[in-house]
Amino acid sequence: VISVISDFFNCKSPRRSINPDEAAVRGAALYAAILSGRRDAKLDNFLLLDVMPISLGVETAGGVATNLIKRNTTLPARLRLSPPTKITKVVY
């Protein structure tokens, strides 16, 4: 996993000194502070976006899966659908 991440970021190795749980908690605290309307000079440097963690699609008649919202799309997302088709089930 580390080599894949390193290759993705132009051979820069990821920091191993950061605790993933602590990073998630800090991100949640920042998000809560921004949503609550708190004003602070430190918060002005952050931009937090809600994104779709997985792709969302539907299975239409004939068993064809159609992707509606791609993974990592910022939310809220707007969809423009072609003429309606019969949807048989939602595919994650």
mmCIF file with all atom_site columns, C-alpha atoms in Angstrom:
data_model
loop_
_atom_site.group_PDB
_atom_site.id
_atom_site.type_symbol
_atom_site.label_atom_id
_atom_site.label_alt_id
_atom_site.label_comp_id
_atom_site.label_asym_id
_atom_site.label_entity_id
_atom_site.label_seq_id
_atom_site.pdbx_PDB_ins_code
_atom_site.Cartn_x
_atom_site.Cartn_y
_atom_site.Cartn_z
_atom_site.occupancy
_atom_site.B_iso_or_equiv
_atom_site.pdbx_formal_charge
_atom_site.auth_seq_id
_atom_site.auth_comp_id
_atom_site.auth_asym_id
_atom_site.auth_atom_id
_atom_site.pdbx_PDB_model_num
ATOM 1  C CA . VAL A 1 1  ? 0.000   0.000  0.000   1.00 0.00 ? 1  VAL A CA 1
ATOM 2  C CA . ILE A 1 2  ? 2.795   2.402  0.901   1.00 0.00 ? 2  ILE A CA 1
ATOM 3  C CA . SER A 1 3  ? 4.535   1.876  -2.446  1.00 0.00 ? 3  SER A CA 1
ATOM 4  C CA . VAL A 1 4  ? 1.285   2.545  -4.334  1.00 0.00 ? 4  VAL A CA 1
ATOM 5  C CA . ILE A 1 5  ? 0.766   5.765  -2.383  1.00 0.00 ? 5  ILE A CA 1
ATOM 6  C CA . SER A 1 6  ? 4.380   6.755  -2.970  1.00 0.00 ? 6  SER A CA 1
ATOM 7  C CA . ASP A 1 7  ? 4.051   6.155  -6.716  1.00 0.00 ? 7  ASP A CA 1
ATOM 8  C CA . PHE A 1 8  ? 0.802   8.138  -6.853  1.00 0.00 ? 8  PHE A CA 1
ATOM 9  C CA . PHE A 1 9  ? 2.423   11.170 -5.190  1.00 0.00 ? 9  PHE A CA 1
ATOM 10 C CA . ASN A 1 10 ? 5.539   11.277 -7.421  1.00 0.00 ? 10 ASN A CA 1
ATOM 11 C CA . CYS A 1 11 ? 7.745   9.041  -5.252  1.00 0.00 ? 11 CYS A CA 1
ATOM 12 C CA . LYS A 1 12 ? 7.151   11.018 -2.034  1.00 0.00 ? 12 LYS A CA 1
ATOM 13 C CA . SER A 1 13 ? 6.844   8.641  0.884   1.00 0.00 ? 13 SER A CA 1
ATOM 14 C CA . PRO A 1 14 ? 3.854   9.100  3.198   1.00 0.00 ? 14 PRO A CA 1
ATOM 15 C CA . ARG A 1 15 ? 4.362   10.290 6.749   1.00 0.00 ? 15 ARG A CA 1
ATOM 16 C CA . ARG A 1 16 ? 4.148   7.437  9.193   1.00 0.00 ? 16 ARG A CA 1
ATOM 17 C CA . SER A 1 17 ? 4.174   9.604  12.305  1.00 0.00 ? 17 SER A CA 1
ATOM 18 C CA . ILE A 1 18 ? 0.509   10.589 11.894  1.00 0.00 ? 18 ILE A CA 1
ATOM 19 C CA . ASN A 1 19 ? -2.040  8.482  13.753  1.00 0.00 ? 19 ASN A CA 1
ATOM 20 C CA . PRO A 1 20 ? -4.983  7.884  11.341  1.00 0.00 ? 20 PRO A CA 1
ATOM 21 C CA . ASP A 1 21 ? -7.531  7.932  14.186  1.00 0.00 ? 21 ASP A CA 1
ATOM 22 C CA . GLU A 1 22 ? -6.221  11.262 15.441  1.00 0.00 ? 22 GLU A CA 1
ATOM 23 C CA . ALA A 1 23 ? -6.308  12.707 11.910  1.00 0.00 ? 23 ALA A CA 1
ATOM 24 C CA . ALA A 1 24 ? -9.957  11.668 11.549  1.00 0.00 ? 24 ALA A CA 1
ATOM 25 C CA . VAL A 1 25 ? -10.868 13.203 14.916  1.00 0.00 ? 25 VAL A CA 1
ATOM 26 C CA . ARG A 1 26 ? -9.130  16.475 14.067  1.00 0.00 ? 26 ARG A CA 1
ATOM 27 C CA . GLY A 1 27 ? -10.909 16.620 10.716  1.00 0.00 ? 27 GLY A CA 1
ATOM 28 C CA . ALA A 1 28 ? -14.264 16.022 12.410  1.00 0.00 ? 28 ALA A CA 1
ATOM 29 C CA . ALA A 1 29 ? -13.535 18.769 14.951  1.00 0.00 ? 29 ALA A CA 1
ATOM 30 C CA . LEU A 1 30 ? -12.641 21.229 12.182  1.00 0.00 ? 30 LEU A CA 1
ATOM 31 C CA . TYR A 1 31 ? -15.778 20.296 10.284  1.00 0.00 ? 31 TYR A CA 1
ATOM 32 C CA . ALA A 1 32 ? -17.945 20.776 13.379  1.00 0.00 ? 32 ALA A CA 1
ATOM 33 C CA . ALA A 1 33 ? -16.378 24.175 14.084  1.00 0.00 ? 33 ALA A CA 1
ATOM 34 C CA . ILE A 1 34 ? -16.996 25.365 10.518  1.00 0.00 ? 34 ILE A CA 1
ATOM 35 C CA . LEU A 1 35 ? -20.591 24.066 10.471  1.00 0.00 ? 35 LEU A CA 1
ATOM 36 C CA . SER A 1 36 ? -21.355 25.703 13.814  1.00 0.00 ? 36 SER A CA 1
ATOM 37 C CA . GLY A 1 37 ? -20.400 29.093 12.358  1.00 0.00 ? 37 GLY A CA 1
ATOM 38 C CA . ARG A 1 38 ? -17.421 29.639 14.610  1.00 0.00 ? 38 ARG A CA 1
ATOM 39 C CA . ARG A 1 39 ? -15.136 32.419 13.342  1.00 0.00 ? 39 ARG A CA 1
ATOM 40 C CA . ASP A 1 40 ? -11.424 32.003 13.877  1.00 0.00 ? 40 ASP A CA 1
ATOM 41 C CA . ALA A 1 41 ? -8.365  33.077 11.878  1.00 0.00 ? 41 ALA A CA 1
ATOM 42 C CA . LYS A 1 42 ? -7.089  29.491 11.907  1.00 0.00 ? 42 LYS A CA 1
ATOM 43 C CA . LEU A 1 43 ? -10.294 28.211 10.300  1.00 0.00 ? 43 LEU A CA 1
ATOM 44 C CA . ASP A 1 44 ? -10.048 30.627 7.372   1.00 0.00 ? 44 ASP A CA 1
ATOM 45 C CA . ASN A 1 45 ? -7.254  28.521 5.840   1.00 0.00 ? 45 ASN A CA 1
ATOM 46 C CA . PHE A 1 46 ? -9.360  25.362 5.577   1.00 0.00 ? 46 PHE A CA 1
ATOM 47 C CA . LEU A 1 47 ? -11.701 24.249 2.839   1.00 0.00 ? 47 LEU A CA 1
ATOM 48 C CA . LEU A 1 48 ? -13.703 21.135 3.692   1.00 0.00 ? 48 LEU A CA 1
ATOM 49 C CA . LEU A 1 49 ? -15.850 19.453 1.066   1.00 0.00 ? 49 LEU A CA 1
ATOM 50 C CA . ASP A 1 50 ? -18.448 16.721 1.385   1.00 0.00 ? 50 ASP A CA 1
ATOM 51 C CA . VAL A 1 51 ? -17.830 14.038 -1.212  1.00 0.00 ? 51 VAL A CA 1
ATOM 52 C CA . MET A 1 52 ? -19.581 10.855 -2.256  1.00 0.00 ? 52 MET A CA 1
ATOM 53 C CA . PRO A 1 53 ? -17.403 8.026  -0.835  1.00 0.00 ? 53 PRO A CA 1
ATOM 54 C CA . ILE A 1 54 ? -18.643 5.416  -3.322  1.00 0.00 ? 54 ILE A CA 1
ATOM 55 C CA . SER A 1 55 ? -20.124 5.457  -6.810  1.00 0.00 ? 55 SER A CA 1
ATOM 56 C CA . LEU A 1 56 ? -23.894 5.281  -6.941  1.00 0.00 ? 56 LEU A CA 1
ATOM 57 C CA . GLY A 1 57 ? -25.664 3.688  -9.858  1.00 0.00 ? 57 GLY A CA 1
ATOM 58 C CA . VAL A 1 58 ? -28.794 1.869  -10.884 1.00 0.00 ? 58 VAL A CA 1
ATOM 59 C CA . GLU A 1 59 ? -29.454 -1.335 -12.751 1.00 0.00 ? 59 GLU A CA 1
ATOM 60 C CA . THR A 1 60 ? -31.840 -0.724 -15.606 1.00 0.00 ? 60 THR A CA 1
ATOM 61 C CA . ALA A 1 61 ? -33.881 -3.156 -17.648 1.00 0.00 ? 61 ALA A CA 1
ATOM 62 C CA . GLY A 1 62 ? -31.696 -5.715 -19.351 1.00 0.00 ? 62 GLY A CA 1
ATOM 63 C CA . GLY A 1 63 ? -29.244 -5.885 -16.447 1.00 0.00 ? 63 GLY A CA 1
ATOM 64 C CA . VAL A 1 64 ? -27.182 -2.879 -17.550 1.00 0.00 ? 64 VAL A CA 1
ATOM 65 C CA . ALA A 1 65 ? -25.664 -0.895 -14.672 1.00 0.00 ? 65 ALA A CA 1
ATOM 66 C CA . THR A 1 66 ? -25.565 2.871  -15.136 1.00 0.00 ? 66 THR A CA 1
ATOM 67 C CA . ASN A 1 67 ? -23.354 5.040  -12.942 1.00 0.00 ? 67 ASN A CA 1
ATOM 68 C CA . LEU A 1 68 ? -25.242 8.128  -11.702 1.00 0.00 ? 68 LEU A CA 1
ATOM 69 C CA . ILE A 1 69 ? -22.825 9.699  -9.221  1.00 0.00 ? 69 ILE A CA 1
ATOM 70 C CA . LYS A 1 70 ? -19.112 8.936  -9.495  1.00 0.00 ? 70 LYS A CA 1
ATOM 71 C CA . ARG A 1 71 ? -16.915 8.334  -6.465  1.00 0.00 ? 71 ARG A CA 1
ATOM 72 C CA . ASN A 1 72 ? -15.406 11.515 -4.902  1.00 0.00 ? 72 ASN A CA 1
ATOM 73 C CA . THR A 1 73 ? -18.018 13.814 -6.505  1.00 0.00 ? 73 THR A CA 1
ATOM 74 C CA . THR A 1 74 ? -18.552 16.871 -4.306  1.00 0.00 ? 74 THR A CA 1
ATOM 75 C CA . LEU A 1 75 ? -21.959 17.045 -2.648  1.00 0.00 ? 75 LEU A CA 1
ATOM 76 C CA . PRO A 1 76 ? -24.588 18.230 -3.178  1.00 0.00 ? 76 PRO A CA 1
ATOM 77 C CA . ALA A 1 77 ? -24.479 16.794 -6.690  1.00 0.00 ? 77 ALA A CA 1
ATOM 78 C CA . ARG A 1 78 ? -26.848 17.632 -9.513  1.00 0.00 ? 78 ARG A CA 1
ATOM 79 C CA . LEU A 1 79 ? -27.992 14.959 -11.954 1.00 0.00 ? 79 LEU A CA 1
ATOM 80 C CA . ARG A 1 80 ? -29.414 15.300 -15.406 1.00 0.00 ? 80 ARG A CA 1
ATOM 81 C CA . LEU A 1 81 ? -31.026 12.077 -16.486 1.00 0.00 ? 81 LEU A CA 1
ATOM 82 C CA . SER A 1 82 ? -31.968 11.094 -19.992 1.00 0.00 ? 82 SER A CA 1
ATOM 83 C CA . PRO A 1 83 ? -35.541 9.931  -20.599 1.00 0.00 ? 83 PRO A CA 1
ATOM 84 C CA . PRO A 1 84 ? -36.699 7.635  -17.804 1.00 0.00 ? 84 PRO A CA 1
ATOM 85 C CA . THR A 1 85 ? -36.066 3.930  -18.041 1.00 0.00 ? 85 THR A CA 1
ATOM 86 C CA . LYS A 1 86 ? -37.271 1.103  -15.872 1.00 0.00 ? 86 LYS A CA 1
ATOM 87 C CA . ILE A 1 87 ? -34.918 0.815  -12.865 1.00 0.00 ? 87 ILE A CA 1
ATOM 88 C CA . THR A 1 88 ? -34.745 -2.655 -11.354 1.00 0.00 ? 88 THR A CA 1
ATOM 89 C CA . LYS A 1 89 ? -32.384 -2.031 -8.390  1.00 0.00 ? 89 LYS A CA 1
ATOM 90 C CA . VAL A 1 90 ? -29.783 0.341  -6.975  1.00 0.00 ? 90 VAL A CA 1
ATOM 91 C CA . VAL A 1 91 ? -26.134 -0.753 -7.398  1.00 0.00 ? 91 VAL A CA 1
ATOM 92 C CA . TYR A 1 92 ? -23.380 0.365  -4.988  1.00 0.00 ? 92 TYR A CA 1
#
